[in-house]
Amino acid sequence: MLKAILYKEWIKLRWGLLVIAGLTVLSLAYSIGMINYYIEFQGAFSNWMYVIGKSLLLKNIVFVKILPLITGLAFALLQFVPEMAGNRMRLSYHLPISEKRLLLSSVGIGFMFLLAEILFLFFGLWLVVSINYPAEVVQKALMSTLPWFLGGSAIYFLISFIILEPSWTYRIIYGIVAYGLTDLYFRASTYDQYQTLWAFILIVAVMPLTVMYSGHRFRRGIK
Amino acid sequence: MEHVIECKNLTHYYGNNLVLNDLNLKVERGRIFGILGKNGTGKTTTINILMGFLRPTRGKCLVFGEESHNLSPATRQKIGLLHEGHLAYDFMTIKQVEHFYSQFFPGWKADYYWDLIGKLGLSDNHKIRNMSCGQRSQVVLGLIFAQDPELLILDDYSMGLDPGYRALFIDYLQEYVHEKNKTVFLTSHIIQDVEKVVDDTIIMGYQKLLLKMPLETLKENFHRFEFRNPRAIGVVKSDDDMISNVEYVNDKITIYSFKPLKEIVAYLKKLGISADDIKEIPMTLEEAFIGLTGKY
C-alpha cells in the first residue's frame, strides 16, 4: 500500500521535482558566478573579511536562500491542492488504509522528495564553495544556510497543514502563525549557534503532527 | 436477517438546522436500496455519515456491524463508494488510476475495469481531467466493479450524466449486481432510472422518513385517485392514515393514498363529498414520489 501511495505522490510531484532540480542547477551556477565576482572584485583581504569576519559568503546569494522556501511551498501545493479540490481527499480516506498511516506516509513521501532536493542543493553548494575556500570556510558557509533548509521543511509541513484544514477561518489563523514561524528561519543567523539550530530542528520534527491534526478534522467533516 | 447497514435514531443538525430526525433504517444483504428525496432532505448527509465523513449529532450507523465513523480498513475494503459528481483522481490517467487502486484490493478484477474502459475508445494515457462527466462515470464505475466490493454506495450517480451514459451505467450496474448478489445503497434524482434497478425504496421527507418498503409493495399499494367536484376543494386534506397527499387543479382533485378505492370513497362520503367519477390512475415511481412528497 505504501508503494501505491508513493506512486500517487510521484505522479503529483514528478514535474515539480524536475523544475526544482533545474532551478537548483541554475542557483548553483549563479553561486559560482557570485563567488568568483567576490574574489575578483573585492580583492583577497576584503574577501577574507567578508567570508570569515562576517560569514557572508552564501548569505547574500538570494537564490540559495529562497530555493528551499520555494521547494517546500511548491511540494505542499502540488501534493495537497489536487487532493482538496472538489473534496478529492475523501477518495484517499476511503482507501483501505488507516487514516494515520495514509497521512503520515503522504507527508513522509513528500518530505523525502523535499529532502532529496535540499540535499542536492546542499552538496552542490559544498562543491561550489570547496573549489575556492578551505574546509573551515566551507563548514561555516554551509552552517549559515542550514536554517533556510530547515525553513523549507517547515514551510512544507505548515502549508500542508493549512491546505488540509477544512475551515477557512482556521486556515487564516494558521497562515498568520506559519508566516511568523517561517520568518524566524529566514532571519536567523546560526553561525556557530547550535542551540538555535537544534530548536529549529525540533520544531520541524513535531510539524507532521499538525498535518495529522488538520487531516483528522477534515475526515470528521468539521466545517 | 443480516443487516449490512443499520442506522439507529440518526439525528443531525447543521448549526441549528435539523436535517435528519431520528432516522432508523436497515439494509438487508443482497438488496438494492434506492434512497429518494428532494434536495435538502438529508440523502447526502446520510451517506456522509455512513462513510464516516460526518459524525451524527445523535444516534449511530453501523456498516457491517462497525460504527460508521470508525470503519476499519478491512471493512472499507468491502465497500465500493461512488462520491457525488463521480469524484476521481483527475491528475491520473486511465492506466495510472487502475494501477494505483489495484494495489489496495487483493481480489482486484482488472477485467471489469478494462471492459468498461474499452467502450470509451480512449487511450490508456488519457488523463481523467480531460474526460467528460459521462466518461469519468465509466472510469469510476469500472474501478468500483474491479474492487469487487460486497456493498456499493452510489451517491447521486446520475448527476451530470446524459441519457446515454445513464442508461449505460444502469445496464452495467444491473448486470453486475444481480450476477454477483451485491448489496447496493444508491441515491439519484432520476427516479425513472432508480425504478429500473432497485428492490427497495426509501423516501425521505424533510426531517422524516416518509416510507421504506419494497418497490413492488409500493407500486401495488400506493394509489392515485382523481375525481372532479368543486365542493371538495379545501375539504379533503392530507391525513397520515387515510390520505398521504392531495392536490387541486381547478375542480380536479387528486388523492394519493395507501388505502384502496373502496375505503377512499367511504372516507369521502363521511366528509359529505360525492365522488361519482372517481377513478384510479396508474403511477410511475416518479409520480408516486411526487405524490408522497408534494410538488413544492
XYZ file of C-alpha atoms in Angstrom:
519
model
C 0.000 0.000 0.000
C 2.913 2.299 0.751
C 4.104 1.574 -2.775
C 0.729 2.708 -4.131
C 0.839 5.938 -2.134
C 4.402 6.530 -3.289
C 3.165 6.047 -6.856
C 0.379 8.607 -6.411
C 2.646 11.190 -4.786
C 5.245 10.633 -7.508
C 2.629 11.386 -10.184
C 1.787 14.669 -8.469
C 5.348 15.711 -7.681
C 7.477 14.495 -10.589
C 7.249 17.689 -12.703
C 7.808 19.806 -9.613
C 10.892 17.742 -8.792
C 12.254 18.303 -12.274
C 11.614 22.064 -12.237
C 13.153 22.453 -8.765
C 16.177 20.387 -9.808
C 16.569 22.732 -12.794
C 16.311 25.768 -10.519
C 18.906 24.199 -8.199
C 21.359 23.852 -11.086
C 20.715 27.487 -12.023
C 21.207 28.583 -8.387
C 24.485 26.713 -8.180
C 25.688 28.302 -11.426
C 24.677 31.692 -10.059
C 26.519 30.950 -6.803
C 29.695 30.096 -8.704
C 29.376 33.404 -10.564
C 28.810 35.370 -7.357
C 31.749 33.745 -5.541
C 34.046 34.432 -8.484
C 32.781 38.021 -8.515
C 33.610 38.438 -4.798
C 37.106 37.036 -5.280
C 37.858 39.011 -8.428
C 36.484 42.404 -7.476
C 36.828 42.561 -3.692
C 40.462 41.618 -3.515
C 41.923 38.925 -1.276
C 41.862 40.885 2.010
C 38.301 42.232 1.634
C 37.086 38.831 0.547
C 38.734 37.240 3.563
C 36.976 39.737 5.877
C 33.726 39.162 4.058
C 33.926 35.407 4.280
C 35.489 34.890 7.667
C 34.716 38.109 9.520
C 31.076 38.389 8.596
C 30.336 34.881 7.416
C 28.513 36.337 4.461
C 29.732 34.068 1.712
C 26.369 32.450 0.956
C 24.091 34.659 2.986
C 23.786 37.261 0.272
C 23.094 34.817 -2.523
C 19.348 35.249 -2.581
C 18.653 32.264 -4.892
C 20.133 29.881 -2.358
C 18.095 31.471 0.374
C 14.717 31.268 -1.308
C 15.070 27.950 -3.141
C 14.278 25.741 -0.097
C 11.315 28.015 0.623
C 10.007 27.697 -2.939
C 10.562 23.931 -2.867
C 8.677 23.417 0.412
C 5.832 25.635 -0.751
C 5.616 24.036 -4.205
C 5.662 20.462 -2.910
C 2.912 21.106 -0.357
C 0.745 22.790 -3.013
C 1.392 20.103 -5.633
C 0.609 17.313 -3.201
C -2.417 18.566 -1.351
C -4.265 21.079 -3.561
C -5.313 18.314 -6.028
C -6.490 16.237 -3.042
C -8.560 19.015 -1.530
C -10.003 20.358 -4.808
C -13.549 19.013 -5.070
C -13.118 17.111 -1.795
C -10.935 14.534 -3.566
C -9.267 13.792 -0.236
C -12.368 11.698 0.504
C -11.187 9.225 -2.102
C -7.987 8.785 -0.146
C -9.841 8.467 3.140
C -11.965 5.677 1.713
C -8.900 3.625 0.797
C -8.428 0.530 2.974
C -5.606 2.048 4.985
C -5.701 3.723 8.389
C -6.037 7.495 8.478
C -2.774 7.916 10.400
C -0.819 5.716 8.023
C -2.280 7.475 4.991
C -1.434 10.973 6.218
C 1.970 10.105 7.640
C 3.016 8.243 4.517
C 1.788 11.077 2.264
C 3.718 13.789 4.108
C 6.611 11.401 4.715
C 6.978 10.773 0.985
C 6.633 14.487 0.194
C 9.271 15.267 2.807
C 11.643 12.642 1.372
C 11.373 14.243 -2.071
C 11.925 17.659 -0.482
C 14.934 16.329 1.385
C 16.365 14.944 -1.860
C 16.106 18.384 -3.467
C 17.562 20.095 -0.396
C 20.487 17.658 -0.233
C 21.110 18.187 -3.923
C 21.393 21.943 -3.312
C 23.398 21.452 -0.123
C 26.010 19.168 -1.691
C 26.081 21.353 -4.769
C 26.911 24.333 -2.586
C 29.537 22.289 -0.755
C 31.215 21.542 -4.086
C 30.937 25.156 -5.274
C 32.439 26.592 -2.081
C 35.089 23.863 -1.741
C 36.668 24.878 -5.057
C 37.880 28.214 -3.688
C 37.899 28.033 0.106
C 39.438 25.948 2.891
C 37.406 23.417 4.881
C 36.730 25.810 7.827
C 35.170 28.362 5.491
C 33.141 25.710 3.706
C 31.800 24.425 7.019
C 30.843 27.893 8.278
C 29.305 28.941 4.970
C 27.151 25.834 4.842
C 26.226 26.157 8.515
C 24.847 29.602 7.776
C 22.467 28.108 5.197
C 21.055 25.366 7.453
C 18.194 27.482 8.876
C 16.953 28.100 5.321
C 16.927 24.409 4.551
C 15.063 23.766 7.783
C 12.782 26.688 6.902
C 11.988 24.972 3.594
C 10.974 21.859 5.511
C 8.931 23.924 7.971
C 7.061 25.673 5.172
C 6.300 22.290 3.562
C 4.636 20.961 6.715
C 2.929 24.265 7.545
C 1.411 24.717 4.077
C 0.266 21.070 4.069
C -1.299 21.699 7.485
C -3.123 24.775 6.156
C -4.339 23.148 2.929
C -5.756 20.107 4.727
C -7.586 22.261 7.276
C -11.297 22.308 6.315
C -12.211 25.684 7.886
C -11.203 28.935 6.164
C -11.148 30.794 9.496
C -8.632 28.318 10.875
C -6.645 28.467 7.656
C -6.226 32.237 8.006
C -5.161 31.913 11.652
C -2.714 29.113 10.797
C -1.434 31.206 7.876
C -0.503 34.081 10.192
C 1.229 31.699 12.624
C 3.010 29.961 9.736
C 4.266 33.289 8.384
C 5.719 34.288 11.776
C 7.307 30.896 12.325
C 8.856 30.628 8.873
C 10.160 34.169 9.096
C 12.245 33.092 12.116
C 14.112 30.554 9.999
C 14.987 33.034 7.313
C 16.003 35.854 9.637
C 18.062 33.722 11.994
C 21.803 33.747 11.961
C 23.018 30.425 13.251
C 26.648 30.989 12.614
C 28.019 28.832 15.409
C 24.663 28.979 17.224
C 23.987 25.290 17.534
C 21.293 25.743 20.179
C 19.102 27.761 17.814
C 19.665 25.148 15.167
C 18.519 22.359 17.475
C 15.399 24.337 18.361
C 14.660 24.735 14.659
C 15.158 21.012 14.051
C 12.866 20.160 16.969
C 10.093 22.418 15.642
C 10.300 20.777 12.201
C 10.287 17.322 13.808
C 6.919 17.891 15.517
C 5.300 19.521 12.491
C 3.930 16.296 10.916
C 1.579 16.190 13.927
C -0.047 19.421 12.751
C -0.751 17.822 9.359
C -2.331 14.856 11.160
C -4.490 17.251 13.140
C -5.975 19.131 10.187
C -6.311 15.888 8.206
C -8.278 14.412 11.098
C -10.540 17.479 11.235
C -11.260 17.119 7.525
C -12.057 13.421 7.970
C -14.578 14.197 10.667
C -16.427 16.672 8.433
C -15.652 19.681 10.613
C -16.534 22.906 8.794
C -31.657 -11.492 8.548
C -28.208 -9.961 8.477
C -28.124 -6.201 8.014
C -25.306 -4.667 6.037
C -26.336 -1.172 7.104
C -28.230 -0.258 10.222
C -28.990 3.309 11.289
C -30.399 3.868 14.748
C -32.064 7.127 15.792
C -29.865 9.065 13.425
C -30.170 12.784 14.047
C -28.075 15.524 12.530
C -28.023 19.300 12.726
C -26.046 21.777 10.619
C -25.844 24.586 13.165
C -29.472 24.991 14.243
C -30.826 23.428 11.072
C -32.222 19.952 11.703
C -31.594 17.741 8.664
C -32.078 14.205 9.964
C -34.515 13.495 12.741
C -34.448 10.101 14.431
C -33.874 8.176 11.208
C -33.998 4.405 11.567
C -33.286 2.089 8.687
C -31.898 -1.334 7.957
C -30.462 -2.576 4.691
C -30.513 -6.329 4.171
C -27.761 -8.179 2.365
C -28.268 -8.716 -1.362
C -30.874 -5.962 -1.767
C -30.690 -2.823 -3.889
C -31.889 0.211 -1.981
C -32.796 3.463 -3.681
C -32.869 6.411 -1.345
C -35.003 9.195 -2.768
C -35.815 12.639 -1.517
C -35.925 16.247 -2.548
C -32.905 18.485 -2.174
C -32.101 19.144 1.464
C -33.843 16.074 2.860
C -30.551 14.601 4.046
C -29.644 11.988 1.452
C -26.028 13.086 1.079
C -25.821 13.753 4.820
C -26.875 10.133 5.433
C -24.220 8.882 3.009
C -21.574 11.135 4.545
C -22.425 9.705 7.962
C -22.375 6.163 6.569
C -18.910 6.701 5.155
C -17.565 8.371 8.292
C -17.128 11.805 6.710
C -19.582 13.247 9.187
C -20.279 12.386 12.796
C -24.009 12.477 13.576
C -25.255 14.793 16.295
C -27.128 11.837 17.806
C -27.646 8.177 17.024
C -25.379 5.935 15.027
C -24.969 3.948 11.841
C -23.460 0.501 11.701
C -21.918 -0.759 8.466
C -21.029 -4.452 8.537
C -21.517 -4.138 12.307
C -18.906 -1.390 12.762
C -19.692 2.190 13.737
C -19.625 4.211 10.547
C -17.351 6.961 11.876
C -14.770 4.376 12.798
C -14.703 1.887 9.932
C -11.649 -0.316 9.866
C -9.564 -0.543 6.663
C -10.764 -4.164 6.280
C -14.386 -3.017 6.258
C -13.663 -0.138 3.869
C -12.161 -2.733 1.547
C -15.634 -4.308 1.320
C -17.337 -1.044 0.331
C -17.283 0.464 -3.159
C -18.073 4.141 -2.848
C -19.112 6.427 -5.676
C -18.873 10.006 -4.488
C -21.245 12.691 -5.706
C -20.008 14.131 -9.021
C -18.070 10.943 -9.907
C -15.071 12.093 -7.938
C -11.810 10.646 -9.241
C -8.091 11.368 -9.090
C -8.242 13.550 -12.171
C -4.467 14.106 -12.243
C -4.050 10.434 -13.152
C -4.506 8.698 -16.483
C -6.826 5.741 -17.141
C -3.903 3.354 -16.703
C -2.386 5.051 -13.666
C -5.629 5.108 -11.689
C -6.165 1.372 -12.285
C -2.599 0.597 -11.246
C -2.986 2.717 -8.125
C -6.264 1.181 -6.913
C -5.318 -2.392 -7.780
C -2.682 -2.367 -5.050
C -5.252 -1.847 -2.298
C -7.580 -4.717 -3.154
C -6.351 -8.328 -3.058
C -9.285 -9.570 -5.134
C -8.863 -6.907 -7.825
C -10.759 -7.802 -11.013
C -8.988 -5.770 -13.673
C -11.160 -7.254 -16.455
C -14.257 -5.445 -15.185
C -12.406 -2.140 -15.378
C -10.855 -2.645 -18.785
C -14.124 -3.975 -20.200
C -15.908 -0.729 -19.305
C -12.969 1.439 -20.342
C -12.767 -0.352 -23.697
C -16.198 1.057 -24.538
C -14.877 4.612 -24.240
C -12.393 4.209 -27.062
C -9.803 6.345 -25.285
C -6.075 5.827 -24.995
C -4.808 4.332 -21.714
C -2.787 7.508 -21.258
C -5.842 9.748 -21.400
C -5.976 11.989 -18.314
C -9.161 11.754 -16.264
C -9.309 15.550 -16.014
C -9.742 15.718 -19.796
C -12.788 13.443 -19.799
C -16.472 14.350 -19.936
C -18.584 13.629 -16.873
C -20.047 10.585 -18.638
C -16.638 9.155 -19.465
C -15.462 9.773 -15.913
C -18.526 7.953 -14.572
C -17.458 4.857 -16.522
C -13.956 5.039 -15.062
C -15.310 5.338 -11.537
C -17.830 2.533 -12.038
C -15.097 0.343 -13.545
C -12.889 0.944 -10.506
C -15.728 0.035 -8.142
C -16.550 -3.166 -10.068
C -12.883 -4.182 -10.189
C -12.689 -3.735 -6.436
C -15.439 -6.405 -6.221
C -16.984 -4.946 -3.054
C -19.767 -6.543 -1.038
C -21.572 -3.227 -0.646
C -21.827 -0.464 -3.235
C -22.753 3.028 -2.066
C -23.553 5.286 -5.004
C -24.195 8.911 -4.127
C -26.218 10.635 -6.855
C -24.685 8.511 -9.596
C -26.836 10.157 -12.298
C -25.567 13.678 -11.613
C -24.242 15.270 -14.793
C -24.864 12.220 -16.975
C -26.697 12.443 -20.289
C -29.414 9.829 -21.015
C -26.987 7.590 -22.930
C -24.437 7.358 -20.124
C -27.207 6.989 -17.546
C -28.597 4.013 -19.452
C -25.099 2.534 -19.798
C -24.434 2.998 -16.108
C -27.725 1.335 -15.147
C -27.240 -1.564 -17.592
C -23.813 -2.397 -16.195
C -24.904 -1.907 -12.617
C -27.941 -4.196 -13.006
C -25.933 -6.939 -14.627
C -23.089 -6.760 -12.116
C -25.256 -6.561 -9.020
C -27.672 -9.350 -9.938
C -24.950 -11.662 -11.166
C -22.884 -11.268 -8.008
C -25.574 -10.798 -5.357
C -24.278 -7.463 -4.100
C -25.908 -5.005 -1.736
C -26.409 -1.532 -3.156
C -27.372 1.707 -1.462
C -27.908 4.460 -4.013
C -29.306 7.935 -4.329
C -30.368 9.663 -7.510
C -32.569 12.453 -8.752
C -33.572 10.489 -11.853
C -36.335 8.374 -10.435
C -37.239 6.548 -13.660
C -33.715 5.058 -13.586
C -33.984 4.078 -9.940
C -37.239 2.316 -10.737
C -35.413 0.030 -13.162
C -32.836 -1.169 -10.682
C -33.974 -1.026 -7.059
C -35.632 -3.690 -4.928
C -36.456 -1.367 -2.033
C -37.155 2.334 -1.833
C -36.568 4.738 0.977
C -38.292 8.079 0.500
C -37.047 10.849 2.723
C -39.047 13.949 3.531
C -37.852 16.991 5.397
C -36.701 15.751 8.814
C -38.537 12.425 8.496
C -38.546 9.123 6.694
C -41.674 9.031 4.569
C -41.510 5.378 3.717
C -39.278 2.361 3.379
C -40.639 -0.618 1.508
C -40.001 -2.908 -1.438
C -40.670 -1.193 -4.732
C -43.257 -3.780 -5.724
C -45.169 -3.244 -2.459
C -45.138 0.490 -3.090
C -46.378 0.041 -6.649
C -49.142 -2.332 -5.550
C -50.317 -0.428 -2.512
C -49.822 3.245 -3.237
C -52.676 4.659 -5.310
C -53.610 7.806 -7.124
C -57.289 8.686 -7.460
C -58.817 11.507 -9.432
C -62.286 12.988 -9.408
C -63.958 16.312 -10.080
C -66.034 18.122 -7.508
C -65.609 21.845 -6.785
C -67.182 21.374 -3.335
C -64.332 19.090 -2.302
C -61.698 21.810 -2.676
C -60.244 22.642 0.713
C -62.358 19.956 2.409
C -60.268 16.925 1.505
C -56.968 17.315 3.288
C -53.927 15.123 3.677
C -54.116 12.914 6.690
C -51.359 10.480 7.629
C -53.677 7.494 7.991
C -56.033 7.864 5.098
C -54.658 10.358 2.590
C -50.940 10.832 2.055
C -51.297 13.880 -0.168
C -53.961 15.802 -2.037
C -53.678 18.195 -4.960
C -56.182 20.551 -6.524
C -56.122 21.805 -10.115
C -59.282 23.822 -10.845
C -62.069 21.403 -9.846
C -59.927 18.298 -10.315
C -58.902 16.639 -7.072
C -56.045 14.149 -6.961
C -55.650 11.974 -3.906
C -52.591 9.844 -3.086
C -53.180 7.089 -0.592
C -52.176 3.639 0.579
C -55.876 2.799 1.008
C -57.891 1.052 -1.720
C -60.566 2.844 -3.737
C -63.408 1.444 -1.641
C -62.056 2.920 1.582
C -61.348 6.291 -0.033
C -64.901 6.525 -1.384
C -66.257 5.688 2.068
C -63.989 8.296 3.644
C -65.131 10.963 1.167
C -68.723 10.023 1.813
C -68.126 10.524 5.536
C -66.879 14.019 4.696
C -70.085 14.609 2.713
C -68.307 14.659 -0.636
C -69.648 12.810 -3.630
C -67.031 11.390 -5.993
C -69.080 9.600 -8.625
C -66.409 9.868 -11.328
C -63.508 8.812 -9.074
C -61.013 6.556 -10.775
C -57.572 5.169 -10.091
C -54.763 6.457 -12.317
C -51.675 4.203 -12.573
C -48.387 5.770 -11.491
C -44.720 5.537 -12.237
C -42.300 5.650 -9.284
C -41.572 9.283 -10.111
C -45.268 10.152 -9.925
C -45.580 8.211 -6.670
C -42.558 10.104 -5.322
C -44.140 13.451 -6.204
C -47.424 12.220 -4.815
C -45.782 11.450 -1.494
C -43.501 14.424 -1.191
C -45.613 17.047 -2.983
C -44.591 19.237 -5.892
C -43.243 22.065 -3.770
